[in-house]
Coordinates of C-alpha atoms in Angstrom, one line a residue:
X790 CA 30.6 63.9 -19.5
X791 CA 29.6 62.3 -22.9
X792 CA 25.6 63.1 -23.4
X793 CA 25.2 59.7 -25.0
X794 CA 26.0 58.0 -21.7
X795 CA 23.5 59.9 -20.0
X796 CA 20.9 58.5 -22.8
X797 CA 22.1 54.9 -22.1
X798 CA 21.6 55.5 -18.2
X799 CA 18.2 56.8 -19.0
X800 CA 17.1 54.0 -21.2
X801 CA 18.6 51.1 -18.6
X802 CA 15.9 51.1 -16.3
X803 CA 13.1 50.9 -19.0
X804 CA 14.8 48.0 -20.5
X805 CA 15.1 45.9 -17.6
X806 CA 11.5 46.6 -16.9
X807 CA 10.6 45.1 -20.1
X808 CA 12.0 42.2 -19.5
X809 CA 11.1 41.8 -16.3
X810 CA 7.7 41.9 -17.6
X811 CA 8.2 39.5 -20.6
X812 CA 9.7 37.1 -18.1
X813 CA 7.0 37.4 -15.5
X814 CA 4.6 36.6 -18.4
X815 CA 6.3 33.7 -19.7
X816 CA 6.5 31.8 -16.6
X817 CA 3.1 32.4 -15.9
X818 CA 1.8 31.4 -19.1
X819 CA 4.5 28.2 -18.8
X820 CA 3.1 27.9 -15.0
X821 CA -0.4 27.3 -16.6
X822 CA 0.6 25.4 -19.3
X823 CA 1.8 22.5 -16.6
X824 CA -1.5 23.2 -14.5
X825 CA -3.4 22.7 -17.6
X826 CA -1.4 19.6 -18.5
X827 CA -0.9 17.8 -14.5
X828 CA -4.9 18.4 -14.6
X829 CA -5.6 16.8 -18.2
X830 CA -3.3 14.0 -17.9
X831 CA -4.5 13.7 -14.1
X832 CA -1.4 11.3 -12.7
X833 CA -2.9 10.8 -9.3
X834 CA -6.5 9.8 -10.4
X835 CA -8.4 12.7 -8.8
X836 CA -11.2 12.2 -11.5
X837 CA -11.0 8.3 -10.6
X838 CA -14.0 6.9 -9.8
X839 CA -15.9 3.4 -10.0
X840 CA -17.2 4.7 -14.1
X841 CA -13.9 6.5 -14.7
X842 CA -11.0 4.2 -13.8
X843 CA -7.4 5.8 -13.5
X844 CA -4.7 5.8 -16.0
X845 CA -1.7 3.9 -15.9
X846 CA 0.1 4.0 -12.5
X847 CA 3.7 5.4 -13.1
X848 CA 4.4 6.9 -9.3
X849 CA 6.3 4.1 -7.0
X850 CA 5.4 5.6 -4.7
X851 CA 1.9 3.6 -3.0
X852 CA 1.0 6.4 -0.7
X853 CA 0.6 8.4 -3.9
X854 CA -0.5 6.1 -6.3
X855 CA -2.8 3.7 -4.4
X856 CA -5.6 6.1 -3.6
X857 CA -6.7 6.5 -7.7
X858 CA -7.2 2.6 -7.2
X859 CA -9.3 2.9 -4.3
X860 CA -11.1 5.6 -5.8
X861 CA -11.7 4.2 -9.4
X862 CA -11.8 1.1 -11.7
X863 CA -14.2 -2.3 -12.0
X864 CA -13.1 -3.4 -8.2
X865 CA -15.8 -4.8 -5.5
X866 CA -12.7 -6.4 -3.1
X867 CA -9.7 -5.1 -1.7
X868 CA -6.3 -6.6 -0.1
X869 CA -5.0 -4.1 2.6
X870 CA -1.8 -4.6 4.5
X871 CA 2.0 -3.9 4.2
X872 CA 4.3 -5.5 1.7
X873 CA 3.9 -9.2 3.3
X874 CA 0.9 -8.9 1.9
X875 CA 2.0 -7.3 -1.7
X876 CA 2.3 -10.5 -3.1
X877 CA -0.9 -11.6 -3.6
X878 CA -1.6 -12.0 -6.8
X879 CA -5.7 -10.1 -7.5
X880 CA -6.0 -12.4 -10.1
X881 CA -5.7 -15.6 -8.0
X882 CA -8.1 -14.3 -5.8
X883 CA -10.2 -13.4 -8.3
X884 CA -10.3 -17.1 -9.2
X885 CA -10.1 -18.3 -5.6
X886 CA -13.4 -15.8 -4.5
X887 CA -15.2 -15.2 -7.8
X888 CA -14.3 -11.0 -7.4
X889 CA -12.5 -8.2 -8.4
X890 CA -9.9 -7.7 -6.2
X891 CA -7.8 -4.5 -6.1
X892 CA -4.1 -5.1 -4.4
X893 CA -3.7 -1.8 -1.8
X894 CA -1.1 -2.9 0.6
X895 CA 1.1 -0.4 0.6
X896 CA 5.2 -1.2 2.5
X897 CA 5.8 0.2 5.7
X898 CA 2.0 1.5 6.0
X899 CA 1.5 1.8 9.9
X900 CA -2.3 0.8 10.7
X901 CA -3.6 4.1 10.8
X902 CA -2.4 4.7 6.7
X903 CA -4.1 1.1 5.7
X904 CA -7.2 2.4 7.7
X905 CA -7.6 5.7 6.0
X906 CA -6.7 3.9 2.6
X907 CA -9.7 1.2 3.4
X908 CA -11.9 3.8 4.6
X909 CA -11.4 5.7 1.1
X910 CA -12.0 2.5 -0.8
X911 CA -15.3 1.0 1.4
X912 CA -16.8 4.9 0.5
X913 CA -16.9 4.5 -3.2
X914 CA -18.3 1.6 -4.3
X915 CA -20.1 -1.5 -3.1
X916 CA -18.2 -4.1 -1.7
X917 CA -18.0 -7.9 -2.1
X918 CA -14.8 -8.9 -0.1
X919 CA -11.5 -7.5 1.8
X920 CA -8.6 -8.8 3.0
X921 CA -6.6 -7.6 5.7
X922 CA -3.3 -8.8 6.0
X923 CA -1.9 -8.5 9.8
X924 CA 1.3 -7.4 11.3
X925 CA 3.3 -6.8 14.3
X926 CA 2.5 -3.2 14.3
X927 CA -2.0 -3.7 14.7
X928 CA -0.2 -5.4 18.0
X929 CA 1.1 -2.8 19.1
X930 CA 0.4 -0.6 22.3
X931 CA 1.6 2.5 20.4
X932 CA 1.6 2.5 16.7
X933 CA 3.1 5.6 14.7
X934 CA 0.6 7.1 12.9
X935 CA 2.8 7.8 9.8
X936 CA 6.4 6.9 8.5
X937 CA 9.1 8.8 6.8
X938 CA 7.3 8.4 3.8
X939 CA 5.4 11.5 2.2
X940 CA 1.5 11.0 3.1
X941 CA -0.6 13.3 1.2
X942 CA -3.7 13.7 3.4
X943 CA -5.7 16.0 0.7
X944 CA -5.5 13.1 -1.7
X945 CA -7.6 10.7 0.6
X946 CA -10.1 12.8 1.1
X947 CA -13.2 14.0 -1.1
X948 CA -12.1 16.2 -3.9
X949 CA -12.1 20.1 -3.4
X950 CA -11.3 22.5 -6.2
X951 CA -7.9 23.7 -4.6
X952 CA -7.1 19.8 -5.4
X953 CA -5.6 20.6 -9.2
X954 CA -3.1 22.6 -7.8
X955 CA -1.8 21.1 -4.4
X956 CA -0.8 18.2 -7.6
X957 CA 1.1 20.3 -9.1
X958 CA 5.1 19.2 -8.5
X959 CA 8.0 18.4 -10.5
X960 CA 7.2 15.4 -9.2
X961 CA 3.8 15.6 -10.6
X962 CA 5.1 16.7 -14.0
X963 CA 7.4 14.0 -14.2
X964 CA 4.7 11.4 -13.6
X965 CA 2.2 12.9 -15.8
X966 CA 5.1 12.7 -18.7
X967 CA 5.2 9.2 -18.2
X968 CA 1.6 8.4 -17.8
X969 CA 1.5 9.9 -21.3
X970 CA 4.5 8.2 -22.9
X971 CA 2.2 4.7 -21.5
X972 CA -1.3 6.2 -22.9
X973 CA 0.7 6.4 -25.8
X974 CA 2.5 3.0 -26.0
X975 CA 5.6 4.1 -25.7
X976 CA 6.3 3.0 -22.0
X977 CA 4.7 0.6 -19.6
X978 CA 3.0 1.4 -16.5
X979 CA 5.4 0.6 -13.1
X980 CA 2.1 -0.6 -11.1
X981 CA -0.3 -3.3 -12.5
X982 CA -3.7 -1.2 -12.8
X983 CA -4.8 -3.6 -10.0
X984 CA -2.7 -2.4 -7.9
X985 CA 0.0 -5.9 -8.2
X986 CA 3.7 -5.5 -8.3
X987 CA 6.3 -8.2 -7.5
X988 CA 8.5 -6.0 -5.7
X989 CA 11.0 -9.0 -4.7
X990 CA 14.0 -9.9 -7.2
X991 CA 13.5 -12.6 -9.7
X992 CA 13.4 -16.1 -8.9
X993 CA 16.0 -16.8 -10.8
X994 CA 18.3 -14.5 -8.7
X995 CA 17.6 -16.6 -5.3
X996 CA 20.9 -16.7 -3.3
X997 CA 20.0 -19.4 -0.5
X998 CA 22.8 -18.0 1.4
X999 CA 22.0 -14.6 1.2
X1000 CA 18.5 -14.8 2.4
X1001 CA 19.8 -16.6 5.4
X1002 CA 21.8 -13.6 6.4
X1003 CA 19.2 -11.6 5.8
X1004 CA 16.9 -13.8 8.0
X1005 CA 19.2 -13.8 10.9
X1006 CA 19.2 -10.0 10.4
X1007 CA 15.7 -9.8 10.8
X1008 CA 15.2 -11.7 14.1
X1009 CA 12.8 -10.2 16.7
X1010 CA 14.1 -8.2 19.7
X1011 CA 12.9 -9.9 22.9
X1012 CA 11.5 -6.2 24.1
X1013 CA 7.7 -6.4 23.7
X1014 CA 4.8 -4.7 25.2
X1015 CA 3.5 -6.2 27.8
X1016 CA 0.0 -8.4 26.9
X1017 CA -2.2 -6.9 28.7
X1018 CA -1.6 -3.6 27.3
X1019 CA -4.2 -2.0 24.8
X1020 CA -4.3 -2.9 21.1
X1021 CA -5.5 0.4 19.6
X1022 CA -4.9 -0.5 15.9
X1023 CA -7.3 -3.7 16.5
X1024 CA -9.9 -1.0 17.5
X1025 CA -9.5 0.9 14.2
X1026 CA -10.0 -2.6 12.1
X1027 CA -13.4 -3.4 14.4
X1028 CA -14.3 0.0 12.9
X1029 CA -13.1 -0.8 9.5
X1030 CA -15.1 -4.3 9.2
X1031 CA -18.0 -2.6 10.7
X1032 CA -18.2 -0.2 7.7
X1033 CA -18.0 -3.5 5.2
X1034 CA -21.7 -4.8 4.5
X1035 CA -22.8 -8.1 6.1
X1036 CA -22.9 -10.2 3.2
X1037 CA -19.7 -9.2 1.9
X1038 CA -17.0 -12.2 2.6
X1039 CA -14.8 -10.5 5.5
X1040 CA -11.0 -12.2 5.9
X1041 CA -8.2 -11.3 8.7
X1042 CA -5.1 -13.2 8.1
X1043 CA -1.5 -12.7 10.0
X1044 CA 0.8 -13.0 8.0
X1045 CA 3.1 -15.4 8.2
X1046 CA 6.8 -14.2 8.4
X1047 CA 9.3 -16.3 8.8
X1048 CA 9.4 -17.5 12.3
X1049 CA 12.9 -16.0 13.5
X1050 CA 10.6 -12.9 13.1
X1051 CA 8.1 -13.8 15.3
X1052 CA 7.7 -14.0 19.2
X1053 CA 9.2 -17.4 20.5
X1054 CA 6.2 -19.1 22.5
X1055 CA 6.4 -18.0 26.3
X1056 CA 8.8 -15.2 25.8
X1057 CA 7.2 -11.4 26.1
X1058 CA 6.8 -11.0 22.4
X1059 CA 5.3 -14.9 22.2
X1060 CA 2.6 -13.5 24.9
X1061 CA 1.9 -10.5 23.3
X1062 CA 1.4 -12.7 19.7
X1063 CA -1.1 -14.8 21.7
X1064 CA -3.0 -11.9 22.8
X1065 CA -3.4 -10.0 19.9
X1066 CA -4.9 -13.1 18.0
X1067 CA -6.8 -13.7 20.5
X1068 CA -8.5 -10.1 20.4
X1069 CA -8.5 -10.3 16.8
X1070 CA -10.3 -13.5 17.2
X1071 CA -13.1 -12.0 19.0
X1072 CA -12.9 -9.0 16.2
X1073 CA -14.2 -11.1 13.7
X1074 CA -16.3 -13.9 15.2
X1075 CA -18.5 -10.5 16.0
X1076 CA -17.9 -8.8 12.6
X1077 CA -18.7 -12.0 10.5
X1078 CA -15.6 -12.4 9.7
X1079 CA -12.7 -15.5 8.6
X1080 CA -9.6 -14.9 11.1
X1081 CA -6.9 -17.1 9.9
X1082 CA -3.5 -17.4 11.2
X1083 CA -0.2 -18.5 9.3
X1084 CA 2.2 -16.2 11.8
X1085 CA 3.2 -19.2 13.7
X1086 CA 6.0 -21.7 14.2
X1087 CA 5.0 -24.0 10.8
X1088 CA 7.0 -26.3 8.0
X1089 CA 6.2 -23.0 6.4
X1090 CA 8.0 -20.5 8.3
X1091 CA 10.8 -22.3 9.4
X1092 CA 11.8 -23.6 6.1
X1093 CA 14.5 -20.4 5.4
X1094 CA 14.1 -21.6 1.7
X1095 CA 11.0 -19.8 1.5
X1096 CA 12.2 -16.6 2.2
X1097 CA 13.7 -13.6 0.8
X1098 CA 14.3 -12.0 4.3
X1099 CA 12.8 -12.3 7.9
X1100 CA 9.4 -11.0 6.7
X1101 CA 9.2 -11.4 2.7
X1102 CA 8.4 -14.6 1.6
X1103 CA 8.8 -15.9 -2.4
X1104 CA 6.3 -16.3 -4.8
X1105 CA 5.5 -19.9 -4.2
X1106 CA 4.4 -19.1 -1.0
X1107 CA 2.0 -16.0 -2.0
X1108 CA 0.3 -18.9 -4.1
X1109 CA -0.1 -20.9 -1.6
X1110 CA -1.2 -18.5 0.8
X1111 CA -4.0 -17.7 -1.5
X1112 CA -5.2 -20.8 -2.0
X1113 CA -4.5 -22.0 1.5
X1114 CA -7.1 -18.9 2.2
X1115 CA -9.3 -20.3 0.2
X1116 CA -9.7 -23.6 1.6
X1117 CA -10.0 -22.1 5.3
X1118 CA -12.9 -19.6 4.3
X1119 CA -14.7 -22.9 2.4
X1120 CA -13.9 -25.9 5.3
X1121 CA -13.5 -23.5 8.3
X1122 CA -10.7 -26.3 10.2
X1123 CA -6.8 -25.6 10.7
X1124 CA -4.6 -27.0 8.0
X1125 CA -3.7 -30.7 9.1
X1126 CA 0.0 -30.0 8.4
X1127 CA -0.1 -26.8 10.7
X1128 CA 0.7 -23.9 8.2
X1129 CA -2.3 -22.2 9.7
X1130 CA -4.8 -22.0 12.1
X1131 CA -8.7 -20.7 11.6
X1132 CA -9.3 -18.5 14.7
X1133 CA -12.8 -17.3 13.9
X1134 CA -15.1 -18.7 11.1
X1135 CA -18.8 -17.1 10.8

């Protein structure tokens, strides 16, 4: 056998060791280069607080990006809900209330999510108002706890030191690139800092026809729980109001859908409606609180015109809701042409 071979055998084994080594090195000085950068460009607002607002929102995804709002920036008011309630505009309640209102309502979020994402917010700075924007599921007799939808626990609770690296993701990295490109002007954030987005199409794209189909879609199923079954989600709101100081201006409002997505008066789901108003009702003549009601048969919600689908109205309508709100928190009396009722006024 050629002794050279032997000598290239021999020095194999070294060789791959040294690069074993080199590589091992490499990734972990790379692995700590994007800790070091997720942690100083901080995409998820984990150093958010009231004095040290977050940087620009560039995750889509609410359940991720929402809880740097509630943790930071110049807020003292909150709306929390589901996405009939994303279109309300902070600014127009601003002007409407005379606050700073933060826009958390996240789509999809089952009660328990908008609970822990009020509780997070109501924890870390003193609070002038909130909004809660009802839906079917706070009626229900068994709401899911989560969705499909990723729900990082860790991120809505107080910070712990392990937090810098559960952040750490492609997904992470990839937001953190883009919050930099918008500290740098190069790219605008996808979330309003306050939370706003209009998350429907543009006006100008309104296709009469199409919503219709989408209404019919939507209908309610006549199955329902039955009313006199327990409202658990109601008893996480009392909770939730309770926590909000007395002098802060309190608001409840269902939502109003349109009205091929609500319960038909007298059939299961109508009952079951009437019951869970009622309770709320109670909720917030004991809390302090405005309870206003535009999920009902109305010009409003029975005009398919205003609507997108069965549960997503148009802009137009977000306006007027807010100002519709305000006038029931200042008169305290139903709208005479029946696009709401006031259920509880303090």
């Amino acid at each position: 056998m050629d002794p050279s071979s032997h000598h290239r055998a021999g020095r194999r084994p070294a060789g791959w060791v040294g690069f074993a080594r080199s590589f091992l090195v490499c990734a972990t000085l790379m692995g700590l280069a994007l800790i070091g950068f997720v942690a100083a460009v901080d995409p998820y607002g984990l150093r958010a607080a009231p004095g040290h607002p977050p940087g620009p929102i560039m995750d889509a995804n609410q359940r991720l990006s929402y809880p740097q709002i509630a943790r930071g920036g110049p807020f003292d008011a909150a709306v929390f809900g589901t996405s009939t309630a994303r279109l309300l505009d902070p600014q127009a309640l601003d002007a409407a209330f005379g606050v700073r209102f933060a826009n958390l309502a996240v789509n999809a979020a089952t009660p328990d999510e908008q609970g822990r994402l009020a509780a997070l917010f109501l924890a870390r700075r003193p609070i002038r108002a909130v909004l809660f924007g009802l839906d079917a599921p706070w009626c229900a007799a068994d709401p899911p706890a989560r969705t499909a939808h990723a729900f990082p626990d860790w991120l809505y609770a107080d910070r712990v030191p392990g937090d810098v690296l559960r952040q750490v993701s492609l997904r992470s990295v990839t937001t953190a690139v883009r919050a930099g490109l918008a500290d740098l002007g190069l790219t605008r954030a996808r979330i309003r800092g306050d939370g706003y987005a209009v998350f429907t199409p543009p006006e100008a794209r309104y296709d009469l026809a199409r919503a219709q189909a989408h209404i019919r879609a939507g209908r309610v199923d006549s199955a329902a729980d039955a009313p006199e079954l327990p409202m658990p989600a109601l008893d996480r709101l009392d909770d939730l109001l309770g926590r909000v100081p007395a002098e802060a201006l309190k608001i409840v409002a269902f939502m109003p859908v349109h009205a091929g997505a609500q319960g038909s008066p007298g059939s299961a789901a109508g009952r079951r409606e009437e019951a869970c108003k009622a309770r709320a009702a109670a909720i917030g003549k004991s809390r302090g609180a405005v309870v206003v009601d535009f999920r009902r048969i109305s010009p409003l919600t029975t005009r398919d015109a205003n609507y997108w689908d069965a549960l997503h109205y148009r802009l137009p309508v977000a306006a007027r809701v807010v100002s519709d709100l305000a006038r029931a928190v200042a008169t305290g009396r139903d709208d005479p042409d029946g696009i709401y009722r006031v259920l509880a006024h303090p």
